[in-house]
């Protein structure tokens, strides 16, 4: 976040969900602008991709991919990077001035808002196939059954653990909620907590709660169900045990990683966007596993994070077709593998993911977690941000004293009313 970020709960490499842009504002702008055609002269052989790769390394990786695809297609592909929080608003301003780029890389959580307003082209109509993409990742890039966004790589959450600390305590890696609670309690000593996670009042916290909610049979359409209440009660139990820091309610996922690396947490819930930082400390021996489940044999269902490449509806069908070919290249098997290995994410394509497992065996558990992961917007589409805000408020209340049932009952009322 998100993720990133989310982050931050992350889409992309962990970027967070952005502030929700009202659907009415999007639809008015797109109806009056993007759908009426291009308002500026464009070079026939130059195509633009707008993304949020402002980080130097990601910008360079994307530039290299665009250069390779441009050479393959006989065109020039230019990159326009803006801060992640500005992608949607920038796209809307460009729509109003009829100057939309040929491709926009949206956080997957934002894509439904643009799609709902009729601003995106069906990628299958442009020749892109979903044959080698797991269903959950197809859903990740779809809105109401139409495939609008191609993911190059995806991420999710997993359990990271300090191998030395667990070995010294004679503990196995926990696989169930009971084992996680017992291990976290035993590993809590001195300034070190057994577990670190983000329960902050932002998308990071929601991103981290979904594996507990979904693996317990809970659902975002009914936040006050017994299954969701039980999941939040589990978090409260960890806090009451002293296994979580009270600062959990303020931590982002980056904060969680800082605590883990500083030796202040024996285990953490986090994502692969932290791997590069973890590897910077050669003395830290860490491992990764699926997030523990309520009962042995249950599926560990985490949230999919990441970004998707989309083709805005500009009114220029020839350019849209070429844009589709650019997306097909950048989201192709080899480019996915290259990008995923650079960024520590998991390729969306199953064939590329199989090679990735062999190349990065230490993250094999992450690939397993991704295979069962879900899109946060699959059920609610552009209604997800409202539910997310309601959950964020519920965490803050429940983890600082209110009952989970009361906090989630209010969250469900808030989500239903839209206030």
Short mmCIF file of C-alpha atoms in Angstrom, two decimals, residues 1-7 9-11 15-23 88 107-114 116 139-140 142-144 157 200 202-214 218-223 228 235 253 301-306 374-393 395 408 411-412 414-419:
data_model
loop_
_atom_site.label_atom_id
_atom_site.label_comp_id
_atom_site.label_asym_id
_atom_site.label_seq_id
_atom_site.Cartn_x
_atom_site.Cartn_y
_atom_site.Cartn_z
CA UNK A 1 0.00 0.00 0.00
CA UNK A 2 -0.90 -0.74 -2.30
CA UNK A 3 0.63 -0.76 -1.71
CA UNK A 4 2.25 0.58 -1.52
CA UNK A 5 1.91 0.84 -0.97
CA UNK A 6 0.12 0.56 0.19
CA UNK A 7 1.96 1.28 0.42
CA UNK A 9 -0.15 -0.43 2.27
CA UNK A 10 0.97 -1.02 -1.12
CA UNK A 11 -0.13 -1.45 -4.60
CA UNK A 15 1.88 2.37 -2.34
CA UNK A 16 -1.28 3.18 -0.44
CA UNK A 17 -4.77 3.64 -1.74
CA UNK A 18 -5.25 7.28 -2.60
CA UNK A 19 -7.97 9.53 -1.40
CA UNK A 20 -11.17 8.56 -3.14
CA UNK A 21 -12.20 10.78 -6.04
CA UNK A 22 -16.01 11.03 -6.28
CA UNK A 23 -17.39 8.96 -9.13
CA UNK A 88 -5.78 9.87 -10.58
CA UNK A 107 -2.98 1.52 -8.61
CA UNK A 108 -5.40 -1.39 -9.06
CA UNK A 109 -7.60 0.01 -6.29
CA UNK A 110 -8.15 3.20 -8.31
CA UNK A 111 -8.73 1.64 -11.71
CA UNK A 112 -12.44 0.77 -11.11
CA UNK A 113 -13.31 4.45 -10.65
CA UNK A 114 -11.97 5.32 -14.09
CA UNK A 116 -16.93 2.83 -14.11
CA UNK A 139 -10.10 -9.99 -11.27
CA UNK A 140 -7.47 -7.61 -9.91
CA UNK A 142 -11.06 -6.15 -14.08
CA UNK A 143 -14.20 -4.17 -13.39
CA UNK A 144 -17.61 -5.86 -13.62
CA UNK A 157 1.52 -9.91 2.55
CA UNK A 200 -2.93 2.38 11.68
CA UNK A 202 -4.91 4.38 6.95
CA UNK A 203 -4.99 1.86 4.12
CA UNK A 204 -1.92 0.11 5.52
CA UNK A 205 -3.98 -1.18 8.42
CA UNK A 206 -6.83 -2.35 6.21
CA UNK A 207 -4.40 -4.05 3.83
CA UNK A 208 -2.94 -5.94 6.80
CA UNK A 209 -6.33 -6.84 8.29
CA UNK A 210 -7.74 -8.46 5.16
CA UNK A 211 -5.76 -11.75 5.52
CA UNK A 212 -7.25 -12.22 8.99
CA UNK A 213 -10.75 -11.24 7.86
CA UNK A 214 -10.77 -13.29 4.65
CA UNK A 218 -15.26 -12.69 6.69
CA UNK A 219 -16.37 -10.43 3.91
CA UNK A 220 -16.09 -6.74 3.11
CA UNK A 221 -19.80 -6.61 2.29
CA UNK A 222 -20.73 -7.30 5.93
CA UNK A 223 -18.21 -5.75 8.28
CA UNK A 228 -14.96 -10.17 10.92
CA UNK A 235 -5.84 -8.60 16.92
CA UNK A 253 4.16 -0.92 7.09
CA UNK A 301 -6.06 -15.55 1.77
CA UNK A 302 -4.18 -12.29 1.47
CA UNK A 303 -4.78 -9.08 -0.48
CA UNK A 304 -3.33 -8.49 -3.90
CA UNK A 305 -1.39 -5.27 -4.24
CA UNK A 306 0.12 -3.67 -7.27
CA UNK A 374 -7.75 -11.60 -3.66
CA UNK A 375 -8.31 -8.16 -5.07
CA UNK A 376 -9.70 -5.68 -2.56
CA UNK A 377 -11.98 -4.17 -5.21
CA UNK A 378 -13.25 -7.41 -6.82
CA UNK A 379 -16.60 -7.34 -4.99
CA UNK A 380 -17.14 -3.65 -4.36
CA UNK A 381 -15.38 -1.96 -7.27
CA UNK A 382 -15.26 1.77 -6.72
CA UNK A 383 -17.15 1.25 -3.44
CA UNK A 384 -14.03 -0.14 -1.76
CA UNK A 385 -12.58 3.21 -0.54
CA UNK A 386 -15.67 3.86 1.57
CA UNK A 387 -15.42 0.45 3.23
CA UNK A 388 -11.71 0.99 3.79
CA UNK A 389 -12.32 4.28 5.59
CA UNK A 390 -14.97 2.65 7.76
CA UNK A 391 -12.58 -0.16 8.72
CA UNK A 392 -9.79 2.27 9.50
CA UNK A 393 -12.01 4.02 12.02
CA UNK A 395 -9.45 -0.37 14.15
CA UNK A 408 -17.60 -2.89 13.36
CA UNK A 411 -18.29 0.70 10.45
CA UNK A 412 -20.95 -1.27 8.58
CA UNK A 414 -20.95 4.05 7.84
CA UNK A 415 -20.06 1.96 4.80
CA UNK A 416 -23.71 1.44 3.93
CA UNK A 417 -24.66 5.09 4.30
CA UNK A 418 -21.54 6.35 2.55
CA UNK A 419 -20.83 8.82 5.37
#
